[in-house]
mmCIF file of C-alpha atoms in Angstrom:
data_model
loop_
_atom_site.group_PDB
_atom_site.id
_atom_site.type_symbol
_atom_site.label_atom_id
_atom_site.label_comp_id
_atom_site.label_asym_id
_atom_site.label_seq_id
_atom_site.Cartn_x
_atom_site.Cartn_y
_atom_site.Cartn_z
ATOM 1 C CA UNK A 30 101.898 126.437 190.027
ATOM 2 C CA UNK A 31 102.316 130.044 192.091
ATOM 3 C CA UNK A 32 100.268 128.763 194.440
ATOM 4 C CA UNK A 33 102.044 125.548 195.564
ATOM 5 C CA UNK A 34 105.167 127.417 196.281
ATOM 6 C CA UNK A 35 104.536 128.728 199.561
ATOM 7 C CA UNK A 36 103.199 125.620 200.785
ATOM 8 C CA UNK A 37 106.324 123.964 199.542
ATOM 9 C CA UNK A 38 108.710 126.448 201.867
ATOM 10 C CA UNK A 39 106.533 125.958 204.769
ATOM 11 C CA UNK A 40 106.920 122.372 204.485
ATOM 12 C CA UNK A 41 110.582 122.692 204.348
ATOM 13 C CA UNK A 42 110.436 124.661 207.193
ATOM 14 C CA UNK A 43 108.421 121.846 209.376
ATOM 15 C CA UNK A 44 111.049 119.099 208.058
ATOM 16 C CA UNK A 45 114.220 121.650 209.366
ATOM 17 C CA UNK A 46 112.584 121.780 212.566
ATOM 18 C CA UNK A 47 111.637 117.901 213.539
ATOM 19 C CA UNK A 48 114.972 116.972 211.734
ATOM 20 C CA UNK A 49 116.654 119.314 214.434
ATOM 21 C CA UNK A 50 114.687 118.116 217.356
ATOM 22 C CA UNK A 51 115.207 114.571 216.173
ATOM 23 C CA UNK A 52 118.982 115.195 216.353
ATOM 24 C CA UNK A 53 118.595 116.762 219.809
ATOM 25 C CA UNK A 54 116.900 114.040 221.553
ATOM 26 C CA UNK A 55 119.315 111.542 220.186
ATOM 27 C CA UNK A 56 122.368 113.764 221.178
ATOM 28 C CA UNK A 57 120.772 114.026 224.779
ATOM 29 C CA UNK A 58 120.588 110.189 224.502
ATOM 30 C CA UNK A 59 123.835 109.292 223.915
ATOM 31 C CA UNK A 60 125.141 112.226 226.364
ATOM 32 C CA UNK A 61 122.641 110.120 228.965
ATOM 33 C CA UNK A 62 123.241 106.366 227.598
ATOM 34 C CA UNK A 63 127.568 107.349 228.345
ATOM 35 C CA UNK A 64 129.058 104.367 230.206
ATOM 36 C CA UNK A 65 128.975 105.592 234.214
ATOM 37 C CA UNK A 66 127.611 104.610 237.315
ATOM 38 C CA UNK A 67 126.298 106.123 239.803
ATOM 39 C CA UNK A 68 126.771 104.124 243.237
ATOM 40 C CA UNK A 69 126.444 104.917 246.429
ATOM 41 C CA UNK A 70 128.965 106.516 248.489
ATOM 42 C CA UNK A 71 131.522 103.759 249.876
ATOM 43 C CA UNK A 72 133.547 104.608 252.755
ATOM 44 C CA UNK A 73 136.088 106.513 252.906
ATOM 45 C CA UNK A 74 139.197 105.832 251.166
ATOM 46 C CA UNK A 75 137.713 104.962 247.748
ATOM 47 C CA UNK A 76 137.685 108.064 245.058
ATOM 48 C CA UNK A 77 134.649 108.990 243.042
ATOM 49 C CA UNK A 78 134.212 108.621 239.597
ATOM 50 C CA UNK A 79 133.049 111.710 237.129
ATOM 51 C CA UNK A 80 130.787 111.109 233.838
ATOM 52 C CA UNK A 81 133.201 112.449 231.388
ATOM 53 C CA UNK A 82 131.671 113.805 227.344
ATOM 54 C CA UNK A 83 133.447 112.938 224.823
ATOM 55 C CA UNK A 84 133.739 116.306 222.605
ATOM 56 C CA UNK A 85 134.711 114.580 219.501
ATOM 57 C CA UNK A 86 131.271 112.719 219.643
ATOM 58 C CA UNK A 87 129.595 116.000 220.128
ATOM 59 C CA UNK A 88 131.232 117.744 217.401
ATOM 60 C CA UNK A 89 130.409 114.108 214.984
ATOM 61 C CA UNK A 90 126.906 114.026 216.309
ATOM 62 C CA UNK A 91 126.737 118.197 215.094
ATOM 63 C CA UNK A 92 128.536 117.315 211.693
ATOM 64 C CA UNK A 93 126.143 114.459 210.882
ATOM 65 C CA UNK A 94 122.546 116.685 211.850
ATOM 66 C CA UNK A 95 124.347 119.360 209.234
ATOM 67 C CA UNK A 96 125.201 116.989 206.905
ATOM 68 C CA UNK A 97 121.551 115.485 207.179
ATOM 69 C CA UNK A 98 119.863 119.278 207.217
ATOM 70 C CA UNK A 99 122.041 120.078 203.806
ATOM 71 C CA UNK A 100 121.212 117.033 202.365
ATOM 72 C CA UNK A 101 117.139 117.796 203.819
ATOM 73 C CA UNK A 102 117.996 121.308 201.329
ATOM 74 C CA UNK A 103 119.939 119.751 198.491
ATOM 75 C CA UNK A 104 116.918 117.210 197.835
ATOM 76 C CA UNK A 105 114.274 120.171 198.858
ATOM 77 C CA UNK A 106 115.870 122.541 196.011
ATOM 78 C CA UNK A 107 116.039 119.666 193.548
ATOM 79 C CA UNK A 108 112.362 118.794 193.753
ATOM 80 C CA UNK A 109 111.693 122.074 193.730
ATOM 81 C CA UNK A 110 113.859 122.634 190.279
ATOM 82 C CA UNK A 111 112.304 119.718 188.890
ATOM 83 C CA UNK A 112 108.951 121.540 189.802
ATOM 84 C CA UNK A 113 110.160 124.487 188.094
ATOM 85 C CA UNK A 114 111.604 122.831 184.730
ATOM 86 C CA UNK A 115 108.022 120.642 184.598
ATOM 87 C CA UNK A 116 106.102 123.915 184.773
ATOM 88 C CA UNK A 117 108.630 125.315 182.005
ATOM 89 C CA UNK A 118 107.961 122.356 179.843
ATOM 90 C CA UNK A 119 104.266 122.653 180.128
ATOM 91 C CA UNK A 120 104.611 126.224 179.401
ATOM 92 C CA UNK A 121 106.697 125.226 175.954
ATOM 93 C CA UNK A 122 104.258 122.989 175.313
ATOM 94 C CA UNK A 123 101.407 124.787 175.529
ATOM 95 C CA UNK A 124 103.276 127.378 173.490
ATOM 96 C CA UNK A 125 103.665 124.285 171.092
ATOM 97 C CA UNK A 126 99.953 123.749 171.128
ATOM 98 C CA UNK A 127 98.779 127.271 170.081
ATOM 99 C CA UNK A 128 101.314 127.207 166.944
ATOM 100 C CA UNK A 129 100.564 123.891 165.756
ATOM 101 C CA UNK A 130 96.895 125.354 166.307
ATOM 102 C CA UNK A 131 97.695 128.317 164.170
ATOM 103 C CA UNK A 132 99.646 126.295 161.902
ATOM 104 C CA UNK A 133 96.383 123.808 161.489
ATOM 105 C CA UNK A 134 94.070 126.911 160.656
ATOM 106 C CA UNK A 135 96.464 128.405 158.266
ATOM 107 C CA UNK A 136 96.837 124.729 156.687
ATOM 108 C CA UNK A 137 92.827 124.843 156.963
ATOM 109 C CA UNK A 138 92.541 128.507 155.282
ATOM 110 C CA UNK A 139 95.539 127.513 152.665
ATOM 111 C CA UNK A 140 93.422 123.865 151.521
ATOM 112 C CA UNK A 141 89.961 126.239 151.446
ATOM 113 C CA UNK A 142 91.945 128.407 149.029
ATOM 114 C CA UNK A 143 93.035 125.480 146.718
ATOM 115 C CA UNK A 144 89.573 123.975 146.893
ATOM 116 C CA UNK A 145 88.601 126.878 145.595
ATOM 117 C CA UNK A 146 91.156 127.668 142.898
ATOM 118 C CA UNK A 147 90.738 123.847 142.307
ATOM 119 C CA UNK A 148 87.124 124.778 141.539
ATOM 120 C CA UNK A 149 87.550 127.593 139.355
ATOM 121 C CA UNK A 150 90.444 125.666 137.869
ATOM 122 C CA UNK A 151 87.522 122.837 137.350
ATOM 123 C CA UNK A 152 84.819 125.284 135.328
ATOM 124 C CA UNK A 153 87.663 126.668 133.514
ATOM 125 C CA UNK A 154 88.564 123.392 132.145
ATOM 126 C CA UNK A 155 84.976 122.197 131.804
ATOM 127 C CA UNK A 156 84.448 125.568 129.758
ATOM 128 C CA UNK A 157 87.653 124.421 127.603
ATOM 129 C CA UNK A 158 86.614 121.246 127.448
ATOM 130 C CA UNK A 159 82.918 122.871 126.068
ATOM 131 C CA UNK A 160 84.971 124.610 123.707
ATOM 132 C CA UNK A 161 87.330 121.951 122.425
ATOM 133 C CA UNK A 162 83.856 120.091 121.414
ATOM 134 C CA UNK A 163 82.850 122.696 119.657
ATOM 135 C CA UNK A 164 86.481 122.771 117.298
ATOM 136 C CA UNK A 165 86.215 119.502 117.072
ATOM 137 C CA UNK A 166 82.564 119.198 115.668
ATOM 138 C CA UNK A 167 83.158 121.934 113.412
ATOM 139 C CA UNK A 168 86.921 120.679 112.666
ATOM 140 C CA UNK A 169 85.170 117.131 111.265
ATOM 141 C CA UNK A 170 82.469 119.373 109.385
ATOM 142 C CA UNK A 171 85.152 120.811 107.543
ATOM 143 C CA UNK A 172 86.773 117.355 107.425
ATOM 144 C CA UNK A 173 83.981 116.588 105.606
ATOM 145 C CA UNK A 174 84.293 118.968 103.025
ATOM 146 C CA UNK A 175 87.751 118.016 102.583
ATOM 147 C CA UNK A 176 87.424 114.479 102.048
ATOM 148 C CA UNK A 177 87.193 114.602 98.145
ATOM 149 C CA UNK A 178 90.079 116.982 98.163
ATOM 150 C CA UNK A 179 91.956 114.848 99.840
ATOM 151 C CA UNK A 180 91.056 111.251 98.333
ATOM 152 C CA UNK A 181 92.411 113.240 94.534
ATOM 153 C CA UNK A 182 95.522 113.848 96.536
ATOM 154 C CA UNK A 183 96.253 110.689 98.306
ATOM 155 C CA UNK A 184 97.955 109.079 94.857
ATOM 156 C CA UNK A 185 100.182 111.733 94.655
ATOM 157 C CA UNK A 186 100.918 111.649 98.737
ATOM 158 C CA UNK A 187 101.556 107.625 98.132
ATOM 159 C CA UNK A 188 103.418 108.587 95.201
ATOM 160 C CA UNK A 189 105.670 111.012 97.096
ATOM 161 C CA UNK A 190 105.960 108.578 100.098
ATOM 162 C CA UNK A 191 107.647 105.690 97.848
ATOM 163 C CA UNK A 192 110.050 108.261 96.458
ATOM 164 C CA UNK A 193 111.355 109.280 100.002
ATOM 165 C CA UNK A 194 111.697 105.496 101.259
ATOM 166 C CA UNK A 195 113.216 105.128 98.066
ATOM 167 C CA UNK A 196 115.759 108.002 98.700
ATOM 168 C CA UNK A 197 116.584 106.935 102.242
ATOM 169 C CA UNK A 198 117.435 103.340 100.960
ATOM 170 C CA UNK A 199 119.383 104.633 97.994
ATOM 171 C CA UNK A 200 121.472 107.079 101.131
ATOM 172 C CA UNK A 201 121.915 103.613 102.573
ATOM 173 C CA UNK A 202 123.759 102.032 99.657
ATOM 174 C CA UNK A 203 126.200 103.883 98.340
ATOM 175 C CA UNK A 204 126.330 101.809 95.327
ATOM 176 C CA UNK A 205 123.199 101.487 94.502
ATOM 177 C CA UNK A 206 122.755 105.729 94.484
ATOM 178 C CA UNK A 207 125.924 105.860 92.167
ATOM 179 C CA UNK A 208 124.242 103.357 89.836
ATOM 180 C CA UNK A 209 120.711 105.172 89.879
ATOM 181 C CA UNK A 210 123.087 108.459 89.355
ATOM 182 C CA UNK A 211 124.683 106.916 86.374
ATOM 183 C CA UNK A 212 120.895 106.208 85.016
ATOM 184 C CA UNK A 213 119.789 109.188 85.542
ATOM 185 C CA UNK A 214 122.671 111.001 83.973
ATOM 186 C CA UNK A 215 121.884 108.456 81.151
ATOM 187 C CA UNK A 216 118.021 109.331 81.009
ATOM 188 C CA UNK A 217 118.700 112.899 80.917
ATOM 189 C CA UNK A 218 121.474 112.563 77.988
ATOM 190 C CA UNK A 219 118.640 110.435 75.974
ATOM 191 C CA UNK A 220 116.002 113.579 76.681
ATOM 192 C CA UNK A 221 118.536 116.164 76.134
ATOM 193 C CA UNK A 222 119.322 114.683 72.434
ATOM 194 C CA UNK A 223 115.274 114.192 72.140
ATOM 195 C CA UNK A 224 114.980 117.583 72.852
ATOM 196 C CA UNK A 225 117.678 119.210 70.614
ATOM 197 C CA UNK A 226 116.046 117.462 67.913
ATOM 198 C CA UNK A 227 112.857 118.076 68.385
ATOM 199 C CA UNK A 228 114.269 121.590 68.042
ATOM 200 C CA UNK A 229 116.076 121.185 65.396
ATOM 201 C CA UNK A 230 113.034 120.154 64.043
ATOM 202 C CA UNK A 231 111.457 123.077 65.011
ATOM 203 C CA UNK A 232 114.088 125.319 63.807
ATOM 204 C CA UNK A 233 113.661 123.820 60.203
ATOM 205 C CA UNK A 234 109.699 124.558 60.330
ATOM 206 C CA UNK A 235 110.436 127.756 61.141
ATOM 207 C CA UNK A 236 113.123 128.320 58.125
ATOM 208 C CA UNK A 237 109.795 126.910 56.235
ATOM 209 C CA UNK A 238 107.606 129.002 57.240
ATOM 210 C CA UNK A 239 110.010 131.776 56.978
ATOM 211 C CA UNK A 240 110.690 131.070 53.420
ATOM 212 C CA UNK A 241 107.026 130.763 52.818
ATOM 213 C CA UNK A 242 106.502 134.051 53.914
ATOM 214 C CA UNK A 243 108.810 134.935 52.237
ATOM 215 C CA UNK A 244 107.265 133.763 49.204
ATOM 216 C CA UNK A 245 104.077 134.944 49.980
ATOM 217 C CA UNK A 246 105.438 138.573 50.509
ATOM 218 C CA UNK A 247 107.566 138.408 47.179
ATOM 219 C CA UNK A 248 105.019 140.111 45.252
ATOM 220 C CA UNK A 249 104.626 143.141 47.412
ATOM 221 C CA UNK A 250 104.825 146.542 45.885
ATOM 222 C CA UNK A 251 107.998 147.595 48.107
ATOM 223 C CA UNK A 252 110.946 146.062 49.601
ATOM 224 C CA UNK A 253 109.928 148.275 53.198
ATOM 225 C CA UNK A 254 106.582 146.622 53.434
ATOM 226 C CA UNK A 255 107.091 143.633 52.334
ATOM 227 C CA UNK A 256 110.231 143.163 55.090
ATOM 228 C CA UNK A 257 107.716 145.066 57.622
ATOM 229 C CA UNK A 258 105.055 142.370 57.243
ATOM 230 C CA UNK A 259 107.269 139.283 56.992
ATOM 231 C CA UNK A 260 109.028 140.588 60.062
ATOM 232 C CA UNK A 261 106.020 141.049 61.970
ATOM 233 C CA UNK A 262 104.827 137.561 60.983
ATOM 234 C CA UNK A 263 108.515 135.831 61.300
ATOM 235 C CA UNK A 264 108.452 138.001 65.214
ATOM 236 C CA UNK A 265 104.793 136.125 65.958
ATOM 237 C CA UNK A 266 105.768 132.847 65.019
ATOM 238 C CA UNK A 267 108.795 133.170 66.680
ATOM 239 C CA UNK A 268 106.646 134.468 69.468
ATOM 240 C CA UNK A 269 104.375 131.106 69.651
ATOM 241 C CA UNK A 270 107.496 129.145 69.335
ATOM 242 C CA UNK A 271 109.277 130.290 72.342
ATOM 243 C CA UNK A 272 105.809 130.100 74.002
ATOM 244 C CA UNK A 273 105.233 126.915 73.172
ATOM 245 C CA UNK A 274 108.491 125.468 74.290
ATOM 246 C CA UNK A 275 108.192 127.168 76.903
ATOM 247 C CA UNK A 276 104.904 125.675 77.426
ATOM 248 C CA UNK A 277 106.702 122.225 77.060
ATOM 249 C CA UNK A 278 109.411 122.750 79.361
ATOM 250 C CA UNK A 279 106.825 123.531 82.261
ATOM 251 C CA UNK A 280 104.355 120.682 81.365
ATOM 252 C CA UNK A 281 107.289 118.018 81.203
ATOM 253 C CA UNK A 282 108.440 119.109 84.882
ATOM 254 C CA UNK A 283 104.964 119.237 86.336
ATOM 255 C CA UNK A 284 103.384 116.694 88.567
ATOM 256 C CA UNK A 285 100.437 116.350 86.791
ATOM 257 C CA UNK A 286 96.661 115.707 89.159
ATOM 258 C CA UNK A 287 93.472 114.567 87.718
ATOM 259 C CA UNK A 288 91.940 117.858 89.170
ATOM 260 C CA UNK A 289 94.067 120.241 86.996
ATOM 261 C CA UNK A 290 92.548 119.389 83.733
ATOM 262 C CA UNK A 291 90.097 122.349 82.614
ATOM 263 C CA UNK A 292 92.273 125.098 84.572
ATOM 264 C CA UNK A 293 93.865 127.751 83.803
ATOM 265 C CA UNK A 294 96.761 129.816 85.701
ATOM 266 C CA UNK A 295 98.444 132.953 84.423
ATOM 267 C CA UNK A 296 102.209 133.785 85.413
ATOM 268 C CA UNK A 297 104.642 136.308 85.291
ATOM 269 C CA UNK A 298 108.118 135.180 84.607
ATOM 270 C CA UNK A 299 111.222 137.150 84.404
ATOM 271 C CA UNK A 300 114.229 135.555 82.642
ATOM 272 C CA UNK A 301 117.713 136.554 83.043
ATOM 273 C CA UNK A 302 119.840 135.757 79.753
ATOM 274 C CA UNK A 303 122.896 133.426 80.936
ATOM 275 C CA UNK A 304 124.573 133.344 77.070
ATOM 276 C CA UNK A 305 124.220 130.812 74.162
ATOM 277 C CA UNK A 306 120.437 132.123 73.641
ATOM 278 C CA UNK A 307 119.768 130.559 76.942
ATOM 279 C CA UNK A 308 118.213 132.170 80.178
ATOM 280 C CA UNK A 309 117.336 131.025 83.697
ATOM 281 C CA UNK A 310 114.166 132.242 85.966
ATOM 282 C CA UNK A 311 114.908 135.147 88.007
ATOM 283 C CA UNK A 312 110.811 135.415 88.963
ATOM 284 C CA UNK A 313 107.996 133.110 88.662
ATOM 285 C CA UNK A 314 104.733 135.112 90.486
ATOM 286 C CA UNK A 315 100.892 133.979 90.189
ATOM 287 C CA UNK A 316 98.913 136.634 88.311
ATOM 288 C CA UNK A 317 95.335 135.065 88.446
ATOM 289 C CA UNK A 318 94.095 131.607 88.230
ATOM 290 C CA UNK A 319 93.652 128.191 89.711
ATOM 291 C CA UNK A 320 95.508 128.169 92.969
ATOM 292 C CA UNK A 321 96.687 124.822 92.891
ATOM 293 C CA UNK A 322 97.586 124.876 89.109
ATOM 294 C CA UNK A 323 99.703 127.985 89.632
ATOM 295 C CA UNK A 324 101.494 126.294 92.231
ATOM 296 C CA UNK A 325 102.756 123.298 90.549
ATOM 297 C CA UNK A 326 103.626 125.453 87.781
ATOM 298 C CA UNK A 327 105.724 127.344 89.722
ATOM 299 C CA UNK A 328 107.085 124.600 91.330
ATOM 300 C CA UNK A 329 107.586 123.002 87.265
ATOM 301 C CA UNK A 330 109.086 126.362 86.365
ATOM 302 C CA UNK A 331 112.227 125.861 89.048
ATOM 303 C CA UNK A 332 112.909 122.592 88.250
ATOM 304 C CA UNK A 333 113.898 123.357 84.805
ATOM 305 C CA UNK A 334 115.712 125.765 85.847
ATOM 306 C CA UNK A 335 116.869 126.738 82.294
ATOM 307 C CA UNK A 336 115.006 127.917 79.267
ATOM 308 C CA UNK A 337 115.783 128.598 75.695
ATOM 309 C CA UNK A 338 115.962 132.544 74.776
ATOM 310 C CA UNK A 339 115.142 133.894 71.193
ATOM 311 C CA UNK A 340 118.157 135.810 69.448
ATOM 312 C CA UNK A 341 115.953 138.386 68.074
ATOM 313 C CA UNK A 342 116.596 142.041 70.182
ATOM 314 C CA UNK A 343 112.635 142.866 70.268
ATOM 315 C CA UNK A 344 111.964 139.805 71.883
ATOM 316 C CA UNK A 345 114.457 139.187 74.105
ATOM 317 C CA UNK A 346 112.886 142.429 75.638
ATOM 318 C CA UNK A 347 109.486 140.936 75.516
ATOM 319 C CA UNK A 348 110.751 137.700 77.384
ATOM 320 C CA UNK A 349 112.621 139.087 80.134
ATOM 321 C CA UNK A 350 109.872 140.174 81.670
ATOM 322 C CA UNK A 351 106.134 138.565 80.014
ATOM 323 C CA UNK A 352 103.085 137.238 81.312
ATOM 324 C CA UNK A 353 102.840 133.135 80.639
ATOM 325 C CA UNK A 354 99.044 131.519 80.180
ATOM 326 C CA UNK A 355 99.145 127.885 81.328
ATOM 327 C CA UNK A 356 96.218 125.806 80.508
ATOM 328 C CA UNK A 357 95.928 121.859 80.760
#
């Protein structure tokens, strides 16, 4: 492009020049192609006639070869501002070119990256997925292992599944819940009277056996031992007895399995007297035993919430705080 300038002014040079002679030799033409004659000379008397130039014409002719030259320069400068905005445009767009060529290897280097994250991404996962087959064959080896575990639970699982469907139809129905409510209130009125007289029926054996030790100690050689001895022996029956409904209590609230029977699970329960020789659970911890026995005793222990408590001073001190042995 720098070198086509020069030749471009040079040109316009050449074009000034023949467009000036051009105008010339038609200015000289119309001076010479004027309307006059030249005739030979008449006799005297007649006048002669002069060529006369019109100066208007002149100055016309002059205006139009200016007009022509600045119109020769106002086309010459546009072409040659066209020439100058083309090479500006090819200079943009070679500009253009290189970034879309750097753009294009950064695009190139930025895809080689990802190909080879993607790749490490790849292994990673393959060694994940290497390792997920691994859990899982071990996870159904242990499955294995579990399967007669879980075939004793899956009664009590079915079991527990009814009694929730049950629940969320009985939420449903009003009525029906108030009705089941009025049941169980009923149910646990019947076992309440069961249960007072099965210990008032206790409470009489123990008057027996108290006045049969009694008996038996009648013939004792003091009053001291023979109240030291029936004492002791009234304080270990009473013992049992509170054990043993104790024992009750627990069994009645636990949800008995199949796998239970045979074990044994020792507890320590602390009891907090609540008045009318009766006392709630404050405690219930597993001392040694089956796991899954002590659990559900546990679990039997806070559902009954309440337990009976023995009047005597010595072993209300003994229960609040005694190790229970639960065997099925």
């Amino acid at each position: 492009m720098k070198d086509s300038k020069p030749k471009k002014k040079s040109g316009y040079g050449k074009s000034i020049v023949i467009s000036v002679i051009l105008h010339a030799l038609l200015l000289i033409a119309l001076v010479w192609g004027a309307d006059f004659t030249m005739s030979k000379p008449e006799p005297s008397g007649k006048m002669v006639q002069a060529v006369v130039i019109d100066p208007s014409l002149v100055r016309q002719q002059a205006q139009q070869i200016r007009s022509q030259r600045e119109a020769a320069a106002k086309k010459e400068q546009e072409r040659l501002d066209k020439l100058r905005r083309e090479s500006e445009q090819l200079e943009k767009n070679r500009k253009a070119e290189e970034e879309r060529i750097r753009k294009l290897k950064e695009q190139q280097a930025l895809e080689a990256k990802a190909a080879r994250e993607a790749e490490k991404a790849r292994q990673e996962k393959e060694k994940e997925r290497k390792a997920a087959e691994l859990r899982v064959r071990q996870e159904k080896e242990r499955a294995a292992k579990l399967e007669a575990e879980r075939k004793a639970k899956e009664a009590a699982v079915a079991k527990a599944e009814k009694e929730r469907i049950a629940r969320e139809k009985a939420a449903q129905k009003a009525e029906k819940e108030r009705i089941a409510k009025e049941k169980a209130a009923k149910e646990a009125a019947e076992k309440a009277r069961k249960e007072k007289q099965r210990l008032e029926r206790l409470e009489r054996e123990r008057k027996e056996q108290e006045a049969a030790l009694n008996n038996i100690f009648s013939g004792l050689e003091t009053e001291v031992e023979q109240n030291s001895a029936a004492q002791s022996q009234f304080l270990a029956d009473e013992r049992s007895r509170f054990i043993e409904k104790y024992r009750i209590a627990i069994e009645q609230n636990l949800l008995k399995e199949d796998a239970f029977f045979g074990k044994e699970c020792v507890l320590n329960i602390q009891l907090i007297p609540t008045g009318d020789y009766k006392a709630i659970v404050s405690s219930a911890k597993v001392v040694a035993g089956d796991t899954s026995l002590c659990r559900a005793a546990k679990a039997a222990i806070v559902q009954a919430k309440e337990f009976d408590f023995p009047k005597e001073a010595q072993l209300q001190r003994e229960f609040r705080d005694f190790n229970f042995r639960f065997k099925l």
